[in-house]
């Protein structure tokens, strides 16, 4: 059925594109249809800069001829989701997707569509590599090297077949081969991190040429700076490099391998600042590291230290970092939340003092991160069954969007008894959204006893038991 709809859409939109075409070969057409749209528009961006907004019509279709669009990677945003595409002058690109399975339903067709489909496949391959790494990271480095060599060879062979059929431009061929190489490099970086942290004895068996690829990484690749496979490689490179120094410590502590520790965050901030000349990409990484460093700091001194490091590298968003720090100072371990105001699902303003009846775990979520809050609540449902002695509170941070919050709670059948929304904090909404990964353990008297817990941590349930036994 999906392919039938794509075919019909292609006929309609290609006809529209042809009827409106001009004699200029610099004209590019981008159009498509979105099933179950979240909003009534899509945004075309490049390197974090919005280029154009394309409205959806009553059939949830969009389309526009764009003049003088340069060849390269662009991002199509349909908030809160986005995905990349590759466009060259003269292309007539058609896009179909269903927001219920955004990435996996996405399909590109029309003239030039295979280029975007190839990059989408590489993106999905990169996600699947997470499972592959977890299957193989315990094996010896020499064998892992052969596995990654085989994967790279297979990807290149597939590209060669596509090239013969599609007659790709030389520019796209170069990008496609680079993407394949970077996925290959990323597999090795992820493996490196895991053996460094969990199977340190294997590091002595790493072949001498295992890291030769690092000399080939271009940390200032303008064409790829918005592409997930490339930025993921850099992120994983920073991560593995940040713990390599643990080798020089006689008895490496757990803190040495803790990605949320001050020293690890500092190493990665300094490293990304020294590696790339691309200001947009550098600041995206600094945003992530600043958020993690501040929200995971356990003392006033740690917060101040992170802010000082950010000043040293001339971080562009210092005001936001300082606002985030101001929020976090209210949530150190040992502080009371009793006087903090919340809105319940009956739109009544109350404080924590009127909610806390037993040990409580509060988790933060936003309607603008749908896949994340659905995952959070699914996990919490299971935890509630296992730990009836604990209340799990969902704290929504989209203050000012109360009706949207209530609609989301109802649509997902979240338990209204345990759902609350923050009231005004006089801080920019975007700053609060940096808090969506926070979890707080709060005792019945309203005191925070732990603010560093993570749902994904293998020790999370051990922490719950310790919390119950305090």
Coordinates of C-alpha atoms in Angstrom, one line a residue:
X1 CA 0.0 0.0 0.0
X2 CA 2.8 2.4 0.9
X3 CA 4.6 1.9 -2.5
X4 CA 1.2 2.4 -4.3
X5 CA 0.8 5.7 -2.5
X6 CA 4.4 6.7 -3.3
X7 CA 3.7 6.0 -7.0
X8 CA 0.5 8.1 -7.1
X9 CA 2.3 10.9 -5.3
X10 CA 5.2 10.7 -7.7
X11 CA 2.9 11.1 -10.7
X12 CA 1.0 14.1 -9.2
X13 CA 4.1 15.9 -7.9
X14 CA 6.4 15.2 -10.9
X15 CA 3.6 16.5 -13.1
X16 CA 3.5 19.6 -11.0
X17 CA 7.2 19.9 -11.2
X18 CA 7.3 19.5 -15.0
X19 CA 4.5 22.0 -15.5
X20 CA 6.2 24.6 -13.5
X21 CA 9.8 23.9 -14.7
X22 CA 11.9 26.7 -16.1
X23 CA 14.6 26.6 -18.7
X24 CA 17.3 27.1 -16.1
X25 CA 19.1 23.9 -15.1
X26 CA 19.8 25.5 -11.7
X27 CA 16.2 25.0 -10.6
X28 CA 15.7 22.2 -8.0
X29 CA 12.3 20.9 -7.0
X30 CA 11.7 19.5 -3.5
X31 CA 8.3 18.1 -2.7
X32 CA 6.5 15.3 -0.9
X33 CA 3.8 14.1 1.5
X34 CA 3.8 13.5 5.2
X35 CA 1.4 11.0 6.8
X36 CA 0.3 11.9 10.4
X37 CA 2.1 15.3 10.4
X38 CA 3.2 16.8 13.7
X39 CA 3.0 20.4 12.3
X40 CA 1.8 21.9 9.1
X41 CA 5.2 22.7 7.5
X42 CA 8.7 21.4 6.8
X43 CA 11.9 23.4 7.0
X44 CA 14.9 23.0 4.7
X45 CA 18.2 23.8 6.5
X46 CA 21.9 23.6 5.8
X47 CA 24.5 23.7 8.6
X48 CA 22.0 24.9 11.2
X49 CA 20.8 27.7 8.9
X50 CA 17.1 27.8 8.0
X51 CA 16.8 28.2 4.2
X52 CA 13.1 27.9 3.5
X53 CA 9.8 26.8 5.1
X54 CA 7.5 24.7 2.9
X55 CA 3.8 24.6 4.1
X56 CA 1.7 21.5 3.9
X57 CA -1.6 21.8 2.0
X58 CA -4.9 20.1 2.9
X59 CA -3.5 16.8 1.5
X60 CA -0.4 17.1 3.7
X61 CA 1.7 17.7 0.6
X62 CA 4.4 20.2 0.1
X63 CA 6.5 21.3 -2.8
X64 CA 8.6 24.2 -4.1
X65 CA 11.1 25.1 -6.9
X66 CA 14.3 26.4 -5.4
X67 CA 16.7 28.6 -7.5
X68 CA 20.5 28.4 -7.3
X69 CA 20.5 25.6 -4.6
X70 CA 24.1 24.4 -4.4
X71 CA 25.0 20.7 -4.5
X72 CA 25.3 19.3 -1.0
X73 CA 23.8 17.8 2.1
X74 CA 20.7 19.5 3.5
X75 CA 18.4 18.7 6.5
X76 CA 14.7 18.4 6.2
X77 CA 13.0 19.3 9.5
X78 CA 9.5 18.3 10.5
X79 CA 9.6 19.2 14.2
X80 CA 10.6 17.5 16.4
X81 CA 12.1 15.1 13.8
X82 CA 14.6 15.7 11.0
X83 CA 16.6 13.8 8.4
X84 CA 19.3 14.6 5.8
X85 CA 19.0 14.6 2.0
X86 CA 21.4 15.2 -0.8
X87 CA 20.5 17.7 -3.5
X88 CA 22.1 18.8 -6.8
X89 CA 20.9 21.5 -9.2
X90 CA 18.3 20.1 -11.6
X91 CA 17.1 17.4 -9.2
X92 CA 13.4 16.8 -8.7
X93 CA 13.3 15.2 -5.3
X94 CA 10.1 13.6 -3.9
X95 CA 9.8 12.6 -0.2
X96 CA 7.3 10.4 1.6
X97 CA 7.2 9.6 5.2
X98 CA 5.0 8.6 8.1
X99 CA 5.8 10.4 11.4
X100 CA 4.8 7.3 13.4
X101 CA 8.0 5.6 12.0
X102 CA 9.9 8.7 10.8
X103 CA 13.3 7.3 9.7
X104 CA 12.2 3.8 8.7
X105 CA 9.2 5.0 6.6
X106 CA 11.1 7.7 4.8
X107 CA 11.5 7.2 1.1
X108 CA 13.1 9.4 -1.6
X109 CA 12.1 9.1 -5.2
X110 CA 12.2 11.3 -8.4
X111 CA 15.3 12.6 -10.1
X112 CA 18.2 12.4 -7.7
X113 CA 16.3 10.4 -5.1
X114 CA 18.8 7.5 -5.0
X115 CA 21.5 9.8 -3.5
X116 CA 19.4 10.6 -0.5
X117 CA 18.3 7.0 -0.2
X118 CA 21.9 5.9 0.0
X119 CA 22.7 8.4 2.7
X120 CA 19.6 7.3 4.6
X121 CA 20.7 3.7 4.4
X122 CA 24.1 4.6 5.8
X123 CA 22.3 6.5 8.7
X124 CA 20.2 3.4 9.4
X125 CA 23.2 1.1 9.2
X126 CA 25.0 3.3 11.7
X127 CA 22.1 2.9 14.1
X128 CA 22.1 -0.9 13.6
X129 CA 25.9 -0.9 14.3
X130 CA 25.0 -0.3 18.0
X131 CA 23.7 -3.9 18.2
X132 CA 26.7 -5.2 16.2
X133 CA 29.2 -3.5 18.6
X134 CA 27.5 -5.0 21.6
X135 CA 27.8 -8.4 20.0
X136 CA 31.4 -8.1 19.0
X137 CA 33.2 -5.8 21.5
X138 CA 34.4 -8.7 23.7
X139 CA 36.3 -10.4 20.8
X140 CA 40.0 -9.8 20.2
X141 CA 41.0 -6.7 18.3
X142 CA 42.6 -8.6 15.4
X143 CA 39.3 -10.4 14.7
X144 CA 37.3 -7.2 15.1
X145 CA 39.6 -5.4 12.6
X146 CA 38.8 -8.2 10.0
X147 CA 35.0 -7.8 10.6
X148 CA 35.1 -4.0 10.1
X149 CA 37.3 -4.4 7.0
X150 CA 34.7 -6.8 5.6
X151 CA 31.8 -4.4 6.4
X152 CA 33.6 -1.6 4.6
X153 CA 34.3 -3.7 1.5
X154 CA 30.7 -4.8 1.3
X155 CA 29.5 -1.2 1.5
X156 CA 31.9 -0.1 -1.2
X157 CA 30.8 -2.9 -3.5
X158 CA 27.2 -1.9 -3.0
X159 CA 28.1 1.7 -3.9
X160 CA 29.9 0.6 -7.1
X161 CA 26.7 -1.2 -8.3
X162 CA 24.6 1.9 -7.6
X163 CA 27.1 4.1 -9.4
X164 CA 26.9 2.1 -12.6
X165 CA 23.1 2.2 -12.5
X166 CA 22.6 5.8 -11.4
X167 CA 25.6 7.6 -12.9
X168 CA 26.3 9.7 -9.8
X169 CA 28.2 12.9 -10.0
X170 CA 31.9 12.9 -9.0
X171 CA 31.0 15.2 -6.0
X172 CA 28.5 12.7 -4.7
X173 CA 30.8 9.7 -5.3
X174 CA 33.4 11.4 -3.1
X175 CA 30.9 12.1 -0.4
X176 CA 29.5 8.6 -0.5
X177 CA 32.9 6.9 -0.2
X178 CA 33.9 9.3 2.6
X179 CA 30.7 8.4 4.5
X180 CA 31.5 4.7 4.1
X181 CA 35.0 5.3 5.4
X182 CA 33.7 7.3 8.4
X183 CA 31.2 4.6 9.3
X184 CA 34.1 2.1 9.3
X185 CA 36.2 4.5 11.5
X186 CA 33.3 4.9 13.9
X187 CA 32.9 1.1 14.4
X188 CA 36.5 1.1 15.5
X189 CA 36.1 4.1 17.8
X190 CA 33.1 2.5 19.5
X191 CA 35.0 -0.7 20.0
X192 CA 38.0 1.2 21.4
X193 CA 35.8 2.9 24.0
X194 CA 34.2 -0.4 25.2
X195 CA 37.4 -2.4 25.5
X196 CA 39.1 0.6 27.2
X197 CA 36.4 0.8 29.8
X198 CA 35.2 -2.8 30.2
X199 CA 37.8 -5.2 28.8
X200 CA 41.0 -3.2 29.4
X201 CA 43.2 -6.3 29.0
X202 CA 42.4 -6.4 25.3
X203 CA 44.0 -3.0 24.7
X204 CA 47.5 -4.6 24.7
X205 CA 46.4 -6.8 21.8
X206 CA 45.4 -4.0 19.5
X207 CA 47.4 -4.3 16.2
X208 CA 49.9 -1.5 15.5
X209 CA 48.0 -0.3 12.4
X210 CA 44.5 -0.5 14.0
X211 CA 44.3 3.3 14.4
X212 CA 46.0 4.4 11.1
X213 CA 42.6 5.7 10.0
X214 CA 42.7 8.5 12.6
X215 CA 45.3 10.3 10.4
X216 CA 42.6 10.4 7.6
X217 CA 39.8 12.0 9.6
X218 CA 39.0 15.5 8.5
X219 CA 37.6 17.2 11.6
X220 CA 36.6 20.3 9.5
X221 CA 34.6 18.7 6.7
X222 CA 32.1 21.4 5.7
X223 CA 30.1 19.1 3.4
X224 CA 29.4 16.5 6.2
X225 CA 29.1 18.7 9.2
X226 CA 25.3 18.2 9.4
X227 CA 25.4 14.5 8.7
X228 CA 24.9 12.1 11.6
X229 CA 27.4 9.4 10.6
X230 CA 30.2 12.1 10.5
X231 CA 29.2 13.9 13.8
X232 CA 28.7 10.5 15.5
X233 CA 32.3 9.5 14.5
X234 CA 33.7 12.7 16.0
X235 CA 31.6 12.2 19.2
X236 CA 32.9 8.7 19.6
X237 CA 36.4 9.8 18.8
X238 CA 36.2 12.4 21.6
X239 CA 34.8 9.8 23.9
X240 CA 37.5 7.2 23.3
X241 CA 40.3 9.7 23.4
X242 CA 39.0 11.2 26.6
X243 CA 39.7 7.9 28.5
X244 CA 42.9 6.9 26.8
X245 CA 44.8 8.8 29.5
X246 CA 43.5 6.4 32.0
X247 CA 46.3 4.1 30.8
X248 CA 48.9 6.3 32.4
X249 CA 47.3 6.0 35.9
X250 CA 48.6 3.2 38.1
X251 CA 45.2 2.3 39.3
X252 CA 42.6 3.9 37.1
X253 CA 39.5 4.9 39.2
X254 CA 35.9 4.5 38.0
X255 CA 35.9 8.3 37.7
X256 CA 38.5 8.1 35.0
X257 CA 36.1 6.3 32.8
X258 CA 33.0 8.3 33.8
X259 CA 31.9 10.4 30.8
X260 CA 29.9 12.7 33.1
X261 CA 32.9 13.5 35.4
X262 CA 34.3 17.0 35.3
X263 CA 37.8 15.9 34.1
X264 CA 36.3 13.9 31.2
X265 CA 34.0 16.7 30.1
X266 CA 36.9 19.2 30.3
X267 CA 39.2 16.9 28.2
X268 CA 36.5 16.7 25.5
X269 CA 35.8 20.4 25.5
X270 CA 39.5 21.2 25.0
X271 CA 39.8 18.5 22.4
X272 CA 36.9 19.6 20.2
X273 CA 38.0 23.2 20.4
X274 CA 41.5 22.2 19.1
X275 CA 40.3 19.8 16.4
X276 CA 37.8 21.7 14.2
X277 CA 37.6 25.1 12.6
X278 CA 33.9 24.7 11.9
X279 CA 32.2 27.1 14.4
X280 CA 28.6 25.6 13.9
X281 CA 29.8 22.1 14.6
X282 CA 32.1 23.1 17.4
X283 CA 29.4 24.9 19.2
X284 CA 26.9 22.0 18.8
X285 CA 29.5 19.7 20.6
X286 CA 30.2 22.4 23.2
X287 CA 26.4 22.7 23.8
X288 CA 26.2 19.0 24.5
X289 CA 29.2 18.9 26.7
X290 CA 28.2 22.1 28.6
X291 CA 24.8 20.6 29.3
X292 CA 26.2 17.3 30.5
X293 CA 28.9 18.9 32.5
X294 CA 26.6 21.4 34.3
X295 CA 23.6 19.1 34.9
X296 CA 25.8 16.3 36.2
X297 CA 27.8 18.6 38.5
X298 CA 27.3 17.7 42.2
X299 CA 28.7 20.9 43.8
X300 CA 28.8 24.6 43.2
X301 CA 32.5 24.4 42.6
X302 CA 32.1 21.8 39.8
X303 CA 29.5 24.0 38.1
X304 CA 31.8 27.0 38.3
X305 CA 34.7 24.9 36.9
X306 CA 32.7 23.9 33.9
X307 CA 31.8 27.5 33.2
X308 CA 35.4 28.5 33.4
X309 CA 36.5 25.9 30.9
X310 CA 33.7 27.1 28.5
X311 CA 35.0 30.7 28.9
X312 CA 38.5 29.6 28.0
X313 CA 37.3 28.2 24.7
X314 CA 35.2 31.3 23.9
X315 CA 31.9 29.3 24.0
X316 CA 29.3 31.3 22.1
X317 CA 26.3 30.3 24.3
X318 CA 27.7 31.4 27.7
X319 CA 24.4 33.1 28.7
X320 CA 22.5 29.9 28.2
X321 CA 25.1 27.9 30.1
X322 CA 24.9 30.4 33.0
X323 CA 21.1 30.1 33.0
X324 CA 21.3 26.3 33.1
X325 CA 23.8 26.6 36.0
X326 CA 21.3 28.8 37.8
X327 CA 18.6 26.1 37.4
X328 CA 20.9 23.3 38.5
X329 CA 22.1 25.1 41.7
X330 CA 18.6 24.5 43.0
X331 CA 18.9 20.7 42.6
X332 CA 22.2 19.7 44.3
X333 CA 22.1 16.6 46.5
X334 CA 21.0 17.7 50.0
X335 CA 18.7 20.6 48.8
X336 CA 15.0 20.6 49.4
X337 CA 12.4 20.8 46.7
X338 CA 9.5 21.3 49.1
X339 CA 8.7 24.9 48.0
X340 CA 9.0 24.3 44.2
X341 CA 5.7 24.9 42.5
X342 CA 4.1 22.4 40.0
X343 CA 0.9 22.3 38.0
X344 CA -1.2 19.1 38.3
X345 CA -3.4 17.7 35.5
X346 CA -6.4 19.5 37.0
X347 CA -4.5 22.7 36.4
X348 CA -4.0 23.4 40.2
X349 CA -0.8 24.9 41.4
X350 CA 0.7 22.9 44.2
X351 CA 4.2 22.3 45.7
X352 CA 6.1 19.1 46.3
X353 CA 5.2 19.2 50.0
X354 CA 1.6 18.3 48.9
X355 CA 2.8 15.4 46.7
X356 CA 5.5 13.6 48.5
X357 CA 4.2 10.6 50.5
X358 CA 7.0 8.1 50.2
X359 CA 10.4 7.8 48.5
X360 CA 10.0 9.4 45.1
X361 CA 11.9 9.3 41.8
X362 CA 11.2 12.3 39.6
X363 CA 12.1 12.2 35.9
X364 CA 12.0 15.1 33.5
X365 CA 10.4 15.1 30.0
X366 CA 9.3 17.3 27.1
X367 CA 6.5 17.0 24.6
X368 CA 9.1 18.1 22.0
X369 CA 11.1 14.9 22.4
X370 CA 8.3 12.3 21.7
X371 CA 10.4 9.2 21.2
X372 CA 12.2 10.0 24.4
X373 CA 9.2 10.6 26.6
X374 CA 7.4 7.5 25.3
X375 CA 10.5 5.4 26.1
X376 CA 10.8 7.0 29.6
X377 CA 7.2 6.3 30.5
X378 CA 7.3 2.7 29.1
X379 CA 10.3 2.1 31.3
X380 CA 8.6 3.7 34.3
X381 CA 5.5 1.5 34.0
X382 CA 7.7 -1.5 34.5
X383 CA 9.5 0.0 37.4
X384 CA 6.2 0.9 39.1
X385 CA 5.2 -2.7 39.1
X386 CA 8.6 -3.9 40.5
X387 CA 8.9 -1.1 43.1
X388 CA 5.4 -0.2 44.6
X389 CA 7.2 1.4 47.5
X390 CA 8.3 4.2 45.3
X391 CA 6.3 7.0 43.6
X392 CA 7.6 7.8 40.0
X393 CA 6.7 11.4 39.0
X394 CA 6.8 12.7 35.5
X395 CA 7.8 16.4 35.5
X396 CA 7.0 18.1 32.2
X397 CA 9.1 21.2 31.5
X398 CA 7.1 22.8 28.7
X399 CA 5.7 25.6 30.9
X400 CA 3.3 27.7 28.9
X401 CA 2.2 24.8 26.8
X402 CA -0.3 23.3 29.2
X403 CA -3.0 22.2 26.8
X404 CA -0.4 20.5 24.6
X405 CA 1.0 18.7 27.7
X406 CA -2.4 17.5 28.8
X407 CA -3.2 16.3 25.3
X408 CA 0.1 14.3 25.2
X409 CA -0.6 12.8 28.6
X410 CA -4.1 11.7 27.5
X411 CA -3.0 10.5 24.0
X412 CA -0.3 8.3 25.6
X413 CA -2.5 7.1 28.5
X414 CA 0.0 8.4 31.0
X415 CA -1.1 8.0 34.7
X416 CA -2.5 11.5 35.5
X417 CA -2.0 10.9 39.2
X418 CA 1.8 11.1 38.7
X419 CA 2.1 13.7 36.0
X420 CA 3.0 17.4 36.7
X421 CA 4.2 20.4 34.8
X422 CA 6.6 23.1 36.0
X423 CA 5.3 26.6 36.6
X424 CA 7.1 29.8 35.6
X425 CA 10.8 29.9 36.4
X426 CA 11.7 33.0 34.4
X427 CA 14.3 31.1 32.4
X428 CA 14.2 30.5 28.6
X429 CA 12.2 27.4 27.7
X430 CA 15.0 26.0 25.5
X431 CA 17.3 26.0 28.6
X432 CA 14.9 23.9 30.5
X433 CA 14.8 21.4 27.7
X434 CA 18.4 20.6 28.3
X435 CA 17.2 19.0 31.5
X436 CA 15.2 16.2 30.0
X437 CA 17.7 13.5 30.9
X438 CA 17.7 14.3 34.6
X439 CA 16.4 12.0 37.3
X440 CA 16.1 12.8 41.0
X441 CA 15.8 10.5 44.0
X442 CA 13.8 12.5 46.6
X443 CA 13.1 11.3 50.2
X444 CA 9.7 11.8 51.8
X445 CA 10.9 14.9 53.5
X446 CA 11.6 16.6 50.2
X447 CA 15.4 16.3 50.2
X448 CA 17.3 15.3 47.0
X449 CA 19.5 12.3 47.8
X450 CA 20.7 11.5 44.3
X451 CA 20.7 13.5 41.1
X452 CA 23.1 11.5 38.9
X453 CA 21.0 8.4 38.2
X454 CA 20.3 7.3 34.6
X455 CA 17.6 5.0 33.4
X456 CA 20.0 3.4 31.0
X457 CA 22.6 2.6 33.6
X458 CA 23.1 -1.1 34.3
X459 CA 23.3 -0.1 38.0
X460 CA 20.0 1.8 38.1
X461 CA 18.0 -0.8 39.9
X462 CA 20.8 -1.3 42.4
X463 CA 20.6 2.4 43.1
X464 CA 16.8 2.1 43.6
X465 CA 17.3 -0.7 46.2
X466 CA 19.9 1.4 48.0
X467 CA 17.5 4.3 47.9
X468 CA 14.7 2.2 49.5
X469 CA 17.1 0.9 52.2
X470 CA 18.3 4.3 53.4

